[in-house]
Short mmCIF file of C-alpha atoms in Angstrom, two decimals:
data_model
loop_
_atom_site.label_atom_id
_atom_site.label_comp_id
_atom_site.label_asym_id
_atom_site.label_seq_id
_atom_site.Cartn_x
_atom_site.Cartn_y
_atom_site.Cartn_z
CA MET A 1436 198.97 17.27 25.87
CA PHE A 1437 196.28 17.23 27.95
CA LEU A 1438 192.60 15.97 27.37
CA PHE A 1439 189.34 17.53 29.61
CA LEU A 1440 186.60 15.88 30.03
CA LEU A 1441 183.29 17.12 30.99
CA VAL A 1442 181.71 15.41 33.79
CA GLN A 1443 178.08 15.94 34.65
CA GLN A 1444 175.13 14.52 36.25
CA PRO A 1445 173.11 11.76 33.84
CA PHE A 1446 170.01 12.77 31.98
CA PRO A 1447 167.62 14.17 32.16
CA GLY A 1448 168.90 17.50 32.97
CA PHE A 1449 172.22 19.80 33.46
CA ASN A 1450 171.54 21.15 36.51
CA HIS A 1451 174.72 20.47 37.84
CA LEU A 1452 177.77 22.35 38.18
CA VAL A 1453 180.33 21.29 35.64
CA THR A 1454 184.09 20.21 36.49
CA TYR A 1455 186.77 18.93 34.83
CA ARG A 1456 189.73 17.08 35.24
CA SER A 1457 193.01 16.73 33.27
CA TYR A 1458 195.46 13.97 32.80
CA ALA A 1459 197.54 13.31 30.00
CA VAL A 1460 196.36 10.82 26.83
CA ASP A 1461 197.58 7.38 25.50
CA LYS A 1462 198.11 8.38 22.14
CA GLU A 1463 198.02 5.58 19.54
CA LEU A 1464 199.11 4.90 15.95
CA VAL A 1465 196.82 2.65 13.64
CA ILE A 1466 197.98 2.50 9.73
CA LYS A 1467 196.14 0.44 7.73
CA SER A 1468 198.32 -0.04 4.11
CA SER A 1469 197.40 -0.67 0.81
CA PRO A 1470 198.68 -1.25 -3.01
CA SER A 1471 197.87 1.97 -3.62
CA GLU A 1472 197.01 4.04 -0.28
CA VAL A 1473 198.22 4.26 2.97
CA GLU A 1474 195.53 4.78 6.08
CA ILE A 1475 196.78 6.76 9.22
CA ALA A 1476 194.73 6.62 12.37
CA LEU A 1477 196.07 9.08 15.23
CA LEU A 1478 193.95 8.00 18.36
CA GLU A 1479 193.58 9.90 21.56
CA GLY A 1480 192.32 8.37 24.83
CA GLY A 1481 190.95 5.64 22.20
CA LYS A 1482 189.12 8.78 19.94
CA LEU A 1483 189.86 9.08 16.80
CA VAL A 1484 191.36 13.24 16.62
CA GLU A 1485 193.56 12.67 13.18
CA ILE A 1486 193.30 10.54 9.78
CA HIS A 1487 195.63 10.83 7.25
CA ARG A 1488 195.18 9.46 3.25
CA GLN A 1489 198.60 9.18 0.94
CA LYS A 1490 198.52 7.61 -2.29
CA THR A 1491 201.49 5.74 -3.14
CA ASN A 1492 202.16 7.97 -6.14
CA ASN A 1493 201.27 10.92 -4.78
CA HIS A 1494 204.23 13.44 -5.81
CA SER A 1495 202.67 16.95 -3.82
CA THR A 1496 203.78 16.84 -0.37
CA VAL A 1497 204.34 20.06 1.80
CA GLY A 1498 207.79 20.30 2.86
CA ASP A 1499 209.04 18.81 -1.12
CA ILE A 1500 211.61 21.40 -2.32
CA PHE A 1501 212.36 22.27 -5.78
CA LEU A 1502 214.24 23.91 -8.00
CA ALA A 1503 211.64 26.75 -9.92
CA CYS A 1504 211.42 28.83 -12.65
CA THR A 1505 209.92 31.63 -12.34
CA LYS A 1506 206.94 32.07 -15.50
CA LYS A 1507 205.07 35.16 -14.72
CA LEU A 1508 205.63 38.16 -12.18
CA MET A 1509 201.91 40.06 -11.26
CA PRO A 1510 202.96 43.12 -9.70
CA GLY A 1511 199.27 44.02 -8.76
CA LEU A 1512 198.95 40.19 -6.77
CA ASN A 1513 203.21 41.84 -5.48
CA ALA A 1514 203.52 37.13 -6.03
CA GLY A 1515 204.40 35.48 -9.33
CA PHE A 1516 203.64 32.05 -10.45
CA MET A 1517 206.61 29.35 -10.49
CA ASP A 1518 206.94 26.59 -12.24
CA ILE A 1519 208.46 23.20 -10.25
CA GLY A 1520 207.31 20.47 -13.24
CA HIS A 1521 203.91 20.50 -12.37
CA ARG A 1522 200.58 20.51 -14.40
CA LYS A 1523 199.50 23.61 -12.83
CA ASP A 1524 201.87 26.64 -12.59
CA ALA A 1525 202.49 27.32 -8.35
CA PHE A 1526 202.43 30.44 -6.38
CA LEU A 1527 205.08 32.63 -4.33
CA HIS A 1528 203.45 35.91 -2.12
CA TYR A 1529 206.49 38.27 -1.71
CA THR A 1530 205.51 38.02 1.86
CA ASP A 1531 206.98 34.43 1.45
CA LEU A 1532 210.31 35.34 0.22
CA GLY A 1533 212.19 35.87 3.50
CA PRO A 1534 214.57 38.21 4.54
CA GLN A 1535 217.40 35.67 3.07
CA ILE A 1536 215.86 35.55 -0.78
CA LYS A 1537 218.95 37.36 -2.59
CA SER A 1538 220.93 35.23 -0.40
CA LEU A 1539 219.41 32.06 -1.41
CA ILE A 1540 219.22 33.51 -5.28
CA LYS A 1541 222.58 33.86 -5.27
CA TYR A 1542 223.42 30.71 -3.65
CA THR A 1543 221.20 28.72 -6.21
CA GLN A 1544 222.62 31.10 -9.37
CA GLN A 1545 225.94 29.94 -8.04
CA VAL A 1546 225.56 26.22 -7.40
CA MET A 1547 223.93 25.34 -10.75
CA ARG A 1548 227.00 27.65 -12.95
CA GLY A 1549 229.50 25.65 -10.67
CA THR A 1550 231.20 28.39 -8.99
CA TYR A 1551 230.47 27.69 -5.20
CA SER A 1552 231.90 24.24 -4.58
CA GLN A 1553 231.89 23.73 -0.84
CA PRO A 1554 228.63 21.54 0.22
CA LEU A 1555 227.79 23.37 3.72
CA LEU A 1556 228.36 27.66 3.55
CA GLU A 1557 230.63 28.03 6.03
CA HIS A 1558 232.70 29.94 2.74
CA PHE A 1559 229.63 32.00 1.90
CA THR A 1560 229.20 35.56 1.77
CA LEU A 1561 225.56 36.39 2.45
CA GLU A 1562 223.52 39.17 0.86
CA PRO A 1563 221.60 41.66 2.80
CA ASP A 1564 218.46 41.17 4.59
CA ASN A 1565 215.74 41.78 1.87
CA PRO A 1566 212.99 44.58 2.77
CA LYS A 1567 210.05 43.35 3.90
CA THR A 1568 207.86 45.92 2.03
CA GLY A 1569 209.03 46.07 -2.29
CA LYS A 1570 208.09 44.70 -5.17
CA ILE A 1571 208.81 41.37 -6.25
CA ASP A 1572 209.81 42.54 -10.00
CA GLN A 1573 212.70 43.86 -7.96
CA VAL A 1574 213.58 40.35 -6.85
CA PHE A 1575 212.87 38.40 -9.64
CA GLU A 1576 213.00 38.20 -13.21
CA LYS A 1577 211.32 36.02 -15.70
CA ASN A 1578 212.51 32.82 -16.20
CA SER A 1579 215.22 32.97 -13.33
CA HIS A 1580 215.66 29.98 -11.26
CA VAL A 1581 216.06 29.35 -7.25
CA LEU A 1582 215.20 26.84 -4.83
CA VAL A 1583 211.65 27.01 -3.06
CA GLN A 1584 209.52 24.90 -0.77
CA VAL A 1585 206.17 23.60 -0.72
CA LEU A 1586 203.97 25.70 2.27
CA LYS A 1587 200.42 24.26 1.31
CA GLU A 1588 199.23 21.61 -1.28
CA PRO A 1589 196.97 21.92 -4.26
CA ILE A 1590 193.55 22.65 -3.72
CA SER A 1591 190.87 22.53 -5.12
CA THR A 1592 191.55 24.98 -8.97
CA LYS A 1593 194.43 26.26 -6.89
CA GLY A 1594 198.23 25.07 -7.02
CA PRO A 1595 200.74 24.57 -4.65
CA ARG A 1596 201.50 27.51 -2.43
CA LEU A 1597 205.23 27.99 -2.27
CA SER A 1598 207.72 29.72 0.64
CA CYS A 1599 211.44 30.46 -0.49
CA GLU A 1600 212.44 30.35 3.67
CA ILE A 1601 213.21 27.01 3.36
CA THR A 1602 213.57 24.96 6.52
CA LEU A 1603 214.70 21.31 7.00
CA PRO A 1604 213.16 19.84 10.15
CA GLY A 1605 214.40 17.42 12.11
CA ARG A 1606 213.17 15.53 15.73
CA TYR A 1607 214.47 17.95 17.73
CA VAL A 1608 215.86 21.19 15.63
CA VAL A 1609 214.62 23.15 12.73
CA LEU A 1610 217.37 23.69 10.67
CA THR A 1611 216.77 27.50 8.32
CA PRO A 1612 220.21 28.37 5.89
CA PHE A 1613 221.55 31.87 5.39
CA SER A 1614 220.90 32.79 8.90
CA ASP A 1615 222.75 32.59 12.23
CA ILE A 1616 219.51 33.23 14.72
CA VAL A 1617 218.98 30.62 16.92
CA ALA A 1618 215.39 30.15 18.76
CA VAL A 1619 213.51 28.59 21.35
CA SER A 1620 210.02 26.72 21.49
CA LYS A 1621 207.75 29.12 22.85
CA LYS A 1622 206.29 25.72 24.77
CA ILE A 1623 209.19 25.38 26.63
CA SER A 1624 208.28 27.15 29.37
CA SER A 1625 211.56 27.08 32.12
CA ASN A 1626 213.73 29.92 31.32
CA GLU A 1627 217.11 27.81 32.31
CA GLU A 1628 216.20 25.13 29.90
CA ARG A 1629 215.73 27.93 26.88
CA LYS A 1630 218.85 29.59 27.85
CA ARG A 1631 220.71 25.43 28.16
CA LEU A 1632 219.12 24.83 24.62
CA LYS A 1633 220.29 27.92 22.99
CA VAL A 1634 223.90 28.18 24.67
CA LEU A 1635 224.67 24.71 23.47
CA VAL A 1636 223.06 24.56 19.85
CA GLU A 1637 224.83 27.50 19.21
CA SER A 1638 228.35 25.93 19.98
CA ILE A 1639 227.54 23.12 17.71
CA LYS A 1640 225.55 24.42 15.34
CA PRO A 1641 227.27 25.32 11.21
CA LYS A 1642 228.16 28.39 10.00
CA ASN A 1643 225.24 30.62 8.37
CA PHE A 1644 222.26 27.95 9.28
CA GLY A 1645 219.92 29.15 11.91
CA VAL A 1646 218.25 27.04 14.31
CA ILE A 1647 214.76 26.28 15.46
CA VAL A 1648 214.89 24.15 18.81
CA ARG A 1649 211.78 21.97 18.59
CA THR A 1650 209.27 21.43 21.95
CA ALA A 1651 210.82 17.51 21.88
CA ALA A 1652 214.25 18.91 22.32
CA GLU A 1653 213.44 20.18 26.27
CA GLY A 1654 216.16 17.68 28.67
CA LYS A 1655 218.05 16.34 25.59
CA LYS A 1656 221.33 15.67 25.67
CA VAL A 1657 223.71 17.28 24.10
CA ALA A 1658 224.54 14.29 21.87
CA ASP A 1659 221.28 13.83 20.85
CA LEU A 1660 221.10 18.06 20.01
CA HIS A 1661 224.41 17.33 17.75
CA ASN A 1662 223.14 13.98 15.63
CA ASP A 1663 219.58 15.83 15.02
CA ILE A 1664 221.99 18.49 13.49
CA ARG A 1665 224.31 16.43 11.59
CA GLU A 1666 221.69 14.42 9.76
CA LEU A 1667 219.51 17.80 8.46
CA GLU A 1668 223.67 19.14 7.60
CA GLU A 1669 223.62 15.73 4.90
CA LYS A 1670 219.90 16.63 3.81
CA TRP A 1671 221.78 19.95 3.05
CA LYS A 1672 224.73 18.26 1.33
CA SER A 1673 222.01 16.03 -1.10
CA ILE A 1674 220.05 19.44 -2.33
CA PHE A 1675 224.04 21.42 -3.09
CA HIS A 1676 224.95 17.82 -5.14
CA GLN A 1677 220.84 17.70 -6.18
CA LEU A 1678 221.40 20.95 -7.54
CA LYS A 1679 224.42 20.86 -9.15
CA GLN A 1680 222.73 18.31 -11.51
CA THR A 1681 219.69 20.36 -12.04
CA LYS A 1682 219.32 22.84 -14.81
CA SER A 1683 215.36 22.94 -15.41
CA PRO A 1684 212.80 22.74 -12.71
CA ASP A 1685 212.36 19.16 -10.92
CA LYS A 1686 211.96 17.95 -7.21
CA ILE A 1687 215.34 18.60 -5.09
CA LEU A 1688 214.23 17.28 -1.65
CA SER A 1689 211.73 15.32 -1.14
CA GLU A 1690 210.21 14.95 2.10
CA ILE A 1691 209.64 12.07 4.33
CA ASP A 1692 206.80 9.98 4.02
CA LYS A 1693 203.28 10.83 5.78
CA THR A 1694 204.41 8.65 8.63
CA SER A 1695 207.35 9.07 9.02
CA SER A 1696 206.91 13.21 9.36
CA MET A 1697 203.79 11.89 11.68
CA LEU A 1698 205.92 10.14 14.19
CA ARG A 1699 208.94 13.14 13.63
CA ASP A 1700 206.45 15.96 14.72
CA ILE A 1701 204.54 13.91 17.63
CA LEU A 1702 206.57 11.19 19.02
CA ASN A 1703 206.40 11.97 22.81
CA ASP A 1704 206.87 9.80 25.58
CA ASN A 1705 202.68 9.92 25.99
CA PHE A 1706 202.85 7.63 22.39
CA ASN A 1707 202.52 3.84 23.55
CA ARG A 1708 201.24 1.82 20.51
CA ILE A 1709 201.64 1.91 16.87
CA THR A 1710 200.31 -1.05 14.65
CA ILE A 1711 200.72 -1.48 11.15
CA ASP A 1712 199.19 -3.96 9.37
CA ASP A 1713 201.81 -4.38 6.45
CA LYS A 1714 205.03 -5.94 6.76
CA ASP A 1715 207.28 -3.81 4.78
CA LEU A 1716 205.84 -0.85 6.36
CA TYR A 1717 206.43 -2.38 10.13
CA GLN A 1718 209.65 -3.16 9.33
CA SER A 1719 210.64 0.69 7.66
CA ILE A 1720 208.75 2.41 10.61
CA ARG A 1721 211.04 0.12 13.13
CA GLU A 1722 214.18 1.28 10.80
CA TYR A 1723 213.19 4.84 11.19
CA LEU A 1724 212.17 4.85 14.27
CA THR A 1725 215.74 3.82 15.69
CA THR A 1726 217.68 6.42 14.54
CA ILE A 1727 215.34 8.63 15.69
CA ALA A 1728 213.91 7.30 18.37
CA PRO A 1729 215.42 4.03 19.33
CA ASP A 1730 213.51 4.12 22.94
CA LYS A 1731 210.16 4.22 21.39
CA VAL A 1732 210.75 0.79 18.49
CA LYS A 1733 209.35 -1.95 21.34
CA ILE A 1734 206.05 0.16 20.47
CA VAL A 1735 205.67 -1.20 16.99
CA HIS A 1736 203.21 -3.49 16.69
CA GLN A 1737 202.54 -5.73 13.56
CA TYR A 1738 198.84 -6.34 12.99
CA LYS A 1739 198.13 -9.76 11.98
CA GLY A 1740 194.34 -10.42 13.02
CA ASN A 1741 191.97 -11.56 10.45
CA ARG A 1742 189.66 -8.55 10.63
CA PRO A 1743 190.44 -5.25 8.64
CA VAL A 1744 192.76 -3.05 11.30
CA PHE A 1745 190.40 -0.55 11.11
CA ASP A 1746 187.42 -2.70 11.94
CA HIS A 1747 189.71 -4.88 14.80
CA PHE A 1748 190.54 -0.55 16.37
CA ASP A 1749 187.04 1.18 15.99
CA ILE A 1750 187.90 3.15 13.57
CA ASN A 1751 185.77 2.59 10.80
CA ARG A 1752 182.81 3.01 12.76
CA GLN A 1753 184.58 6.26 14.32
CA ILE A 1754 184.78 7.80 10.82
CA LYS A 1755 181.12 7.02 9.82
CA ALA A 1756 179.88 8.32 13.43
CA SER A 1757 182.41 11.87 12.77
CA PHE A 1758 182.01 12.78 9.22
CA GLY A 1759 178.92 13.96 7.36
CA LYS A 1760 177.03 17.14 8.11
CA THR A 1761 175.94 16.80 12.03
CA SER A 1762 178.08 15.17 15.10
CA THR A 1763 175.77 13.60 18.03
CA MET A 1764 177.66 13.65 21.05
CA SER A 1765 177.21 11.32 23.92
CA SER A 1766 174.22 13.76 25.58
CA GLY A 1767 172.35 13.77 22.80
CA ALA A 1768 173.49 17.33 22.04
CA TYR A 1769 174.50 18.00 18.49
CA ILE A 1770 176.70 20.49 15.68
CA VAL A 1771 175.90 20.82 12.12
CA ILE A 1772 178.61 21.68 10.17
CA GLU A 1773 178.23 23.36 7.35
CA HIS A 1774 181.02 24.30 4.03
CA THR A 1775 180.51 27.34 2.23
CA GLU A 1776 182.90 29.30 -0.31
CA ALA A 1777 184.45 31.90 2.27
CA MET A 1778 184.18 30.12 5.85
CA HIS A 1779 182.83 26.85 7.68
CA VAL A 1780 180.05 26.96 9.99
CA ILE A 1781 179.12 25.33 12.90
CA ASP A 1782 175.90 25.15 14.57
CA VAL A 1783 174.70 24.04 18.31
CA ASN A 1784 171.95 22.46 19.29
CA SER A 1785 171.11 21.02 22.62
CA GLY A 1786 168.94 18.25 21.57
CA PRO A 1787 165.60 17.52 22.99
CA LYS A 1788 167.25 15.97 26.64
CA MET A 1789 168.09 19.45 27.81
CA GLN A 1790 165.00 20.62 30.02
CA ARG A 1791 164.41 24.33 30.22
CA LYS A 1792 165.52 24.20 34.07
CA ASP A 1793 168.54 25.94 35.37
CA GLN A 1794 168.97 27.45 31.36
CA GLU A 1795 172.45 28.83 32.33
CA GLU A 1796 174.12 26.39 33.71
CA ALA A 1797 172.41 23.61 30.71
CA ALA A 1798 173.79 26.02 28.00
CA LEU A 1799 177.78 26.17 29.47
CA ALA A 1800 177.54 22.22 30.02
CA VAL A 1801 175.80 21.47 26.05
CA ASN A 1802 178.85 24.53 25.10
CA LEU A 1803 181.35 23.18 26.95
CA GLU A 1804 181.40 19.48 25.35
CA ALA A 1805 180.23 21.14 21.83
CA ALA A 1806 183.94 22.93 21.83
CA GLU A 1807 185.55 19.59 22.53
CA GLU A 1808 184.02 18.09 19.89
CA ILE A 1809 184.42 21.31 17.52
CA ALA A 1810 188.09 20.43 18.76
CA ARG A 1811 188.51 17.39 17.23
CA GLN A 1812 186.40 17.77 14.21
CA LEU A 1813 188.79 20.46 13.12
CA ARG A 1814 191.71 18.30 13.32
CA LEU A 1815 190.12 14.98 11.83
CA ARG A 1816 188.67 17.40 8.95
CA ASP A 1817 191.52 19.25 9.20
CA ILE A 1818 189.26 22.16 8.64
CA GLY A 1819 191.27 25.28 7.33
CA GLY A 1820 190.52 29.47 7.03
CA LEU A 1821 188.28 30.57 8.85
CA ILE A 1822 185.82 28.81 11.44
CA VAL A 1823 182.68 30.87 12.87
CA ILE A 1824 180.87 29.08 15.49
CA ASP A 1825 177.47 29.50 16.97
CA PHE A 1826 177.00 28.87 20.03
CA ILE A 1827 173.90 28.07 22.77
CA ASP A 1828 173.15 32.00 24.10
CA MET A 1829 174.50 32.67 27.61
CA ARG A 1830 173.93 36.61 30.05
CA SER A 1831 176.64 35.20 32.29
CA ALA A 1832 180.29 36.92 31.35
CA GLU A 1833 181.61 34.88 33.48
CA ASN A 1834 180.43 31.64 31.55
CA LYS A 1835 181.22 33.36 28.75
CA ASN A 1836 184.76 33.58 29.90
CA SER A 1837 185.29 30.14 30.18
CA LEU A 1838 184.14 29.07 27.36
CA PHE A 1839 186.34 31.01 25.63
CA THR A 1840 189.42 29.69 27.43
CA LYS A 1841 188.23 26.24 27.68
CA MET A 1842 188.40 26.23 23.48
CA ARG A 1843 191.74 27.45 23.89
CA ASP A 1844 192.53 24.20 26.20
CA PHE A 1845 190.74 22.00 23.95
CA MET A 1846 192.71 23.07 21.00
CA GLU A 1847 196.12 23.66 22.21
CA GLY A 1848 196.98 19.81 21.32
CA ASP A 1849 196.37 21.09 17.55
CA ARG A 1850 200.00 21.13 15.41
CA ALA A 1851 198.14 23.69 13.05
CA GLN A 1852 198.08 27.85 13.48
CA HIS A 1853 195.09 28.79 14.67
CA THR A 1854 194.18 31.81 16.41
CA ILE A 1855 190.66 31.79 19.25
CA LEU A 1856 188.43 35.21 19.54
CA PRO A 1857 186.53 35.43 22.27
CA LEU A 1858 182.29 35.70 22.36
CA SER A 1859 181.25 38.38 19.82
CA LYS A 1860 177.84 40.18 21.02
CA PHE A 1861 175.91 37.85 19.07
CA GLY A 1862 177.71 35.06 20.79
CA LEU A 1863 179.32 33.73 17.64
CA MET A 1864 182.78 32.39 18.67
CA GLN A 1865 186.27 33.09 15.27
CA ILE A 1866 188.22 30.65 14.79
CA THR A 1867 191.02 30.88 12.22
CA ARG A 1868 193.13 27.90 11.22
CA GLN A 1869 195.96 27.39 9.20
CA ARG A 1870 195.46 25.26 5.98
CA THR A 1871 198.21 23.33 4.45
CA ARG A 1872 196.17 20.21 2.56
CA PRO A 1873 192.64 20.01 0.73
CA GLU A 1874 189.96 19.19 3.74
CA VAL A 1875 189.40 16.28 5.01
CA ASN A 1876 185.97 14.93 3.57
CA ILE A 1877 184.68 11.21 3.53
CA ASP A 1878 181.09 10.61 2.38
CA THR A 1879 179.48 8.19 4.38
CA THR A 1880 176.68 7.82 3.25
CA GLU A 1881 175.51 4.64 1.08
CA SER A 1882 173.59 3.89 -1.56
CA CYS A 1883 170.12 2.71 -0.77
CA PRO A 1884 170.48 -1.50 -1.03
CA ALA A 1885 167.07 -1.71 -2.13
CA CYS A 1886 166.95 0.67 -4.89
CA GLN A 1887 171.02 0.90 -5.85
CA GLY A 1888 170.32 4.80 -5.28
CA THR A 1889 167.93 5.94 -7.45
CA GLY A 1890 165.52 6.58 -5.11
CA LYS A 1891 162.52 4.15 -6.30
CA VAL A 1892 161.93 0.38 -6.37
CA ASN A 1893 160.16 -2.30 -8.10
CA ALA A 1894 156.77 -2.71 -7.86
CA SER A 1895 156.14 -4.36 -4.04
CA ILE A 1896 153.67 -6.42 -5.14
CA LEU A 1897 156.10 -8.94 -7.08
CA VAL A 1898 158.21 -9.73 -4.48
CA ILE A 1899 156.26 -12.85 -3.76
CA ASP A 1900 156.31 -13.00 -7.45
CA ASN A 1901 160.06 -12.87 -7.73
CA ILE A 1902 160.70 -15.89 -4.36
CA GLN A 1903 158.54 -18.06 -5.73
CA ARG A 1904 160.23 -17.96 -9.55
CA ASP A 1905 162.82 -19.09 -7.80
CA ILE A 1906 161.55 -21.49 -5.57
CA GLU A 1907 160.50 -23.24 -8.97
CA TYR A 1908 163.75 -22.50 -10.60
CA ILE A 1909 165.82 -24.51 -7.44
CA ILE A 1910 163.41 -27.15 -7.20
CA GLN A 1911 163.56 -28.17 -10.86
CA SER A 1912 167.41 -27.88 -10.89
CA ARG A 1913 168.12 -30.34 -7.17
CA PRO A 1914 165.20 -31.81 -6.42
CA GLN A 1915 166.05 -33.60 -3.88
CA SER A 1916 168.38 -30.61 -1.73
CA GLY A 1917 166.16 -29.08 1.38
CA ILE A 1918 165.28 -24.92 0.99
CA ARG A 1919 164.69 -22.69 3.65
CA LEU A 1920 164.57 -19.38 2.54
CA GLU A 1921 165.26 -15.36 4.27
CA VAL A 1922 163.31 -12.66 4.05
CA ASN A 1923 162.46 -9.00 5.57
CA GLN A 1924 160.41 -9.85 8.63
CA PHE A 1925 157.51 -8.10 7.31
CA VAL A 1926 157.58 -10.24 3.94
CA TYR A 1927 157.96 -13.49 6.39
CA ALA A 1928 155.01 -11.81 8.24
CA TYR A 1929 153.08 -12.18 5.02
CA LEU A 1930 153.79 -15.43 4.14
CA THR A 1931 153.24 -17.33 7.47
CA CYS A 1932 150.24 -15.71 8.26
CA GLY A 1933 146.56 -17.66 8.40
CA PHE A 1934 145.76 -21.22 8.13
CA PHE A 1935 145.77 -20.74 4.56
CA SER A 1936 148.68 -18.74 4.22
CA GLN A 1937 151.39 -18.83 1.42
CA ARG A 1938 153.90 -21.33 2.81
CA ILE A 1939 150.70 -23.95 2.55
CA LYS A 1940 150.03 -23.14 -1.26
CA TRP A 1941 153.52 -23.30 -2.49
CA PHE A 1942 153.24 -26.69 -0.44
CA PHE A 1943 150.21 -28.13 -1.57
CA LYS A 1944 151.83 -27.32 -5.17
CA TYR A 1945 155.26 -28.35 -4.89
CA LYS A 1946 154.95 -31.15 -2.57
CA LYS A 1947 157.83 -29.35 -0.46
CA TRP A 1948 157.87 -28.10 3.14
CA ILE A 1949 160.24 -24.55 2.41
CA ARG A 1950 161.61 -23.05 6.10
CA ILE A 1951 160.87 -19.57 6.42
CA LYS A 1952 163.54 -17.55 8.73
CA SER A 1953 162.95 -14.26 9.19
CA ASN A 1954 165.72 -11.02 9.08
CA SER A 1955 165.68 -7.88 10.71
CA ASP A 1956 168.16 -6.80 8.77
CA PHE A 1957 167.46 -7.35 5.26
CA HIS A 1958 165.49 -5.06 3.06
CA LEU A 1959 161.83 -5.41 1.62
CA PHE A 1960 163.09 -6.50 -1.19
CA GLU A 1961 166.17 -8.67 -0.06
CA PHE A 1962 165.77 -12.72 0.28
CA LYS A 1963 168.21 -15.71 0.10
CA PHE A 1964 168.00 -19.61 -0.19
CA TYR A 1965 169.84 -21.83 1.55
CA ASP A 1966 170.24 -25.93 1.45
CA GLU A 1967 169.85 -28.60 3.98
CA SER A 1968 173.61 -27.95 4.79
CA GLU A 1969 173.04 -24.06 5.42
CA ASP A 1970 175.32 -22.80 1.94
CA GLU A 1971 173.46 -20.24 0.21
CA ILE A 1972 172.06 -21.10 -3.43
CA ARG A 1973 173.28 -19.02 -5.31
CA LEU A 1974 170.97 -18.29 -8.79
CA SER A 1975 173.52 -15.32 -9.95
#
């Protein structure tokens, strides 16, 4: 993919023409593992663009294949609710049945009854395609069984969304049963390469299986494609054997874990490093890469530093800076992200540094910088559905078109399906983006250390009494120990100011000189004691 960088005169002003340059961006995957969760951060050019969190006990993943049972048909919605063994029934709409639904139902029933005994489909007779316009109660009966695939994870109060168009994704191809169509990714632009790949795949694909050739297959040899197809055939065989043994709604085939699926989908020549802090996961990833991309095994590294891996790569700081209602950019401009029930609304603001001179150029510069940040935020937060962006008003039609073009460029690296519309006459841009899982929402706020989040603190006049009470306890319990007190800078000024300061009073009262140090990181009521060895004296 390519990243377009904003080049402009330093503030103040946006007085020079904005130009862009493009270059290949290095990608880096940083993986943090714990007993309960795996966190995956994708960095592009050192900037955080995606964050994924997967619970180790999470059993609902997009791509999993289930044996489903029809629980309720809703002709008014032209949809049905399917039991797949989860707490909530899953939703299946007629438009997600696919043209091969009759063949899929026939195959499911014959395998479960034992009347079809071949693992692959070379002896299976395909049924006619299902019409695009029809009713779901004409396809299913209540309590009938069919293979389904999870299309979207449960979101809010909704259960999973299902599809009957089964796909088995590999590194270079996607296998689609009950079809003979061979399609090539539109991102492969060369007509000669598209023809080459199509001819190769048609010669090696199994009967009654369609194949979608992925972008990663560009330039690959027939042996690479053949091995990929053979691995997917083995997956289909495991579905066959599992289906023979299963009589009730249950999982038939699990999609690979989130880490491996990301590697499978996004690994390319621009990937230059994968860092993992867990030894077992490190070995697992190396073994997986050995099967899909042996030349990339050398980029896998195990992190052995003393600091947490997300701190070492500055990921925690980027998370803190990127999530929240407002995201500020390097120029001082900022965007405000609001979530409503129906859509996400993003407002672009120039900030205090924008000058009124050359207002059109300034507005364009801010909008272009904001567009790049918005594209990153959509990926980072995995925002789906309808997004409406209120850019700064521009008069020039050329500038509006330039903003629309650059927004498409910035969104090019987004793997989620999306549609971008040009600016409306009100200066609004509308984007729809595929939603497959709940939005990533990380709370970056912290409880106030002074009030512990209550909004109230003890009376400030009592802080000196609390310090003095602790000094008396320390002197009584360890009379030979030296004492150093560390306090907030304002408390320090109060304790040390004047000829007859509070510290002098303590000296006459306790016959012990107490060293006092200011710490600007302490809140007003925070204080600590240390002995002569600089070890903290803990009183609780």
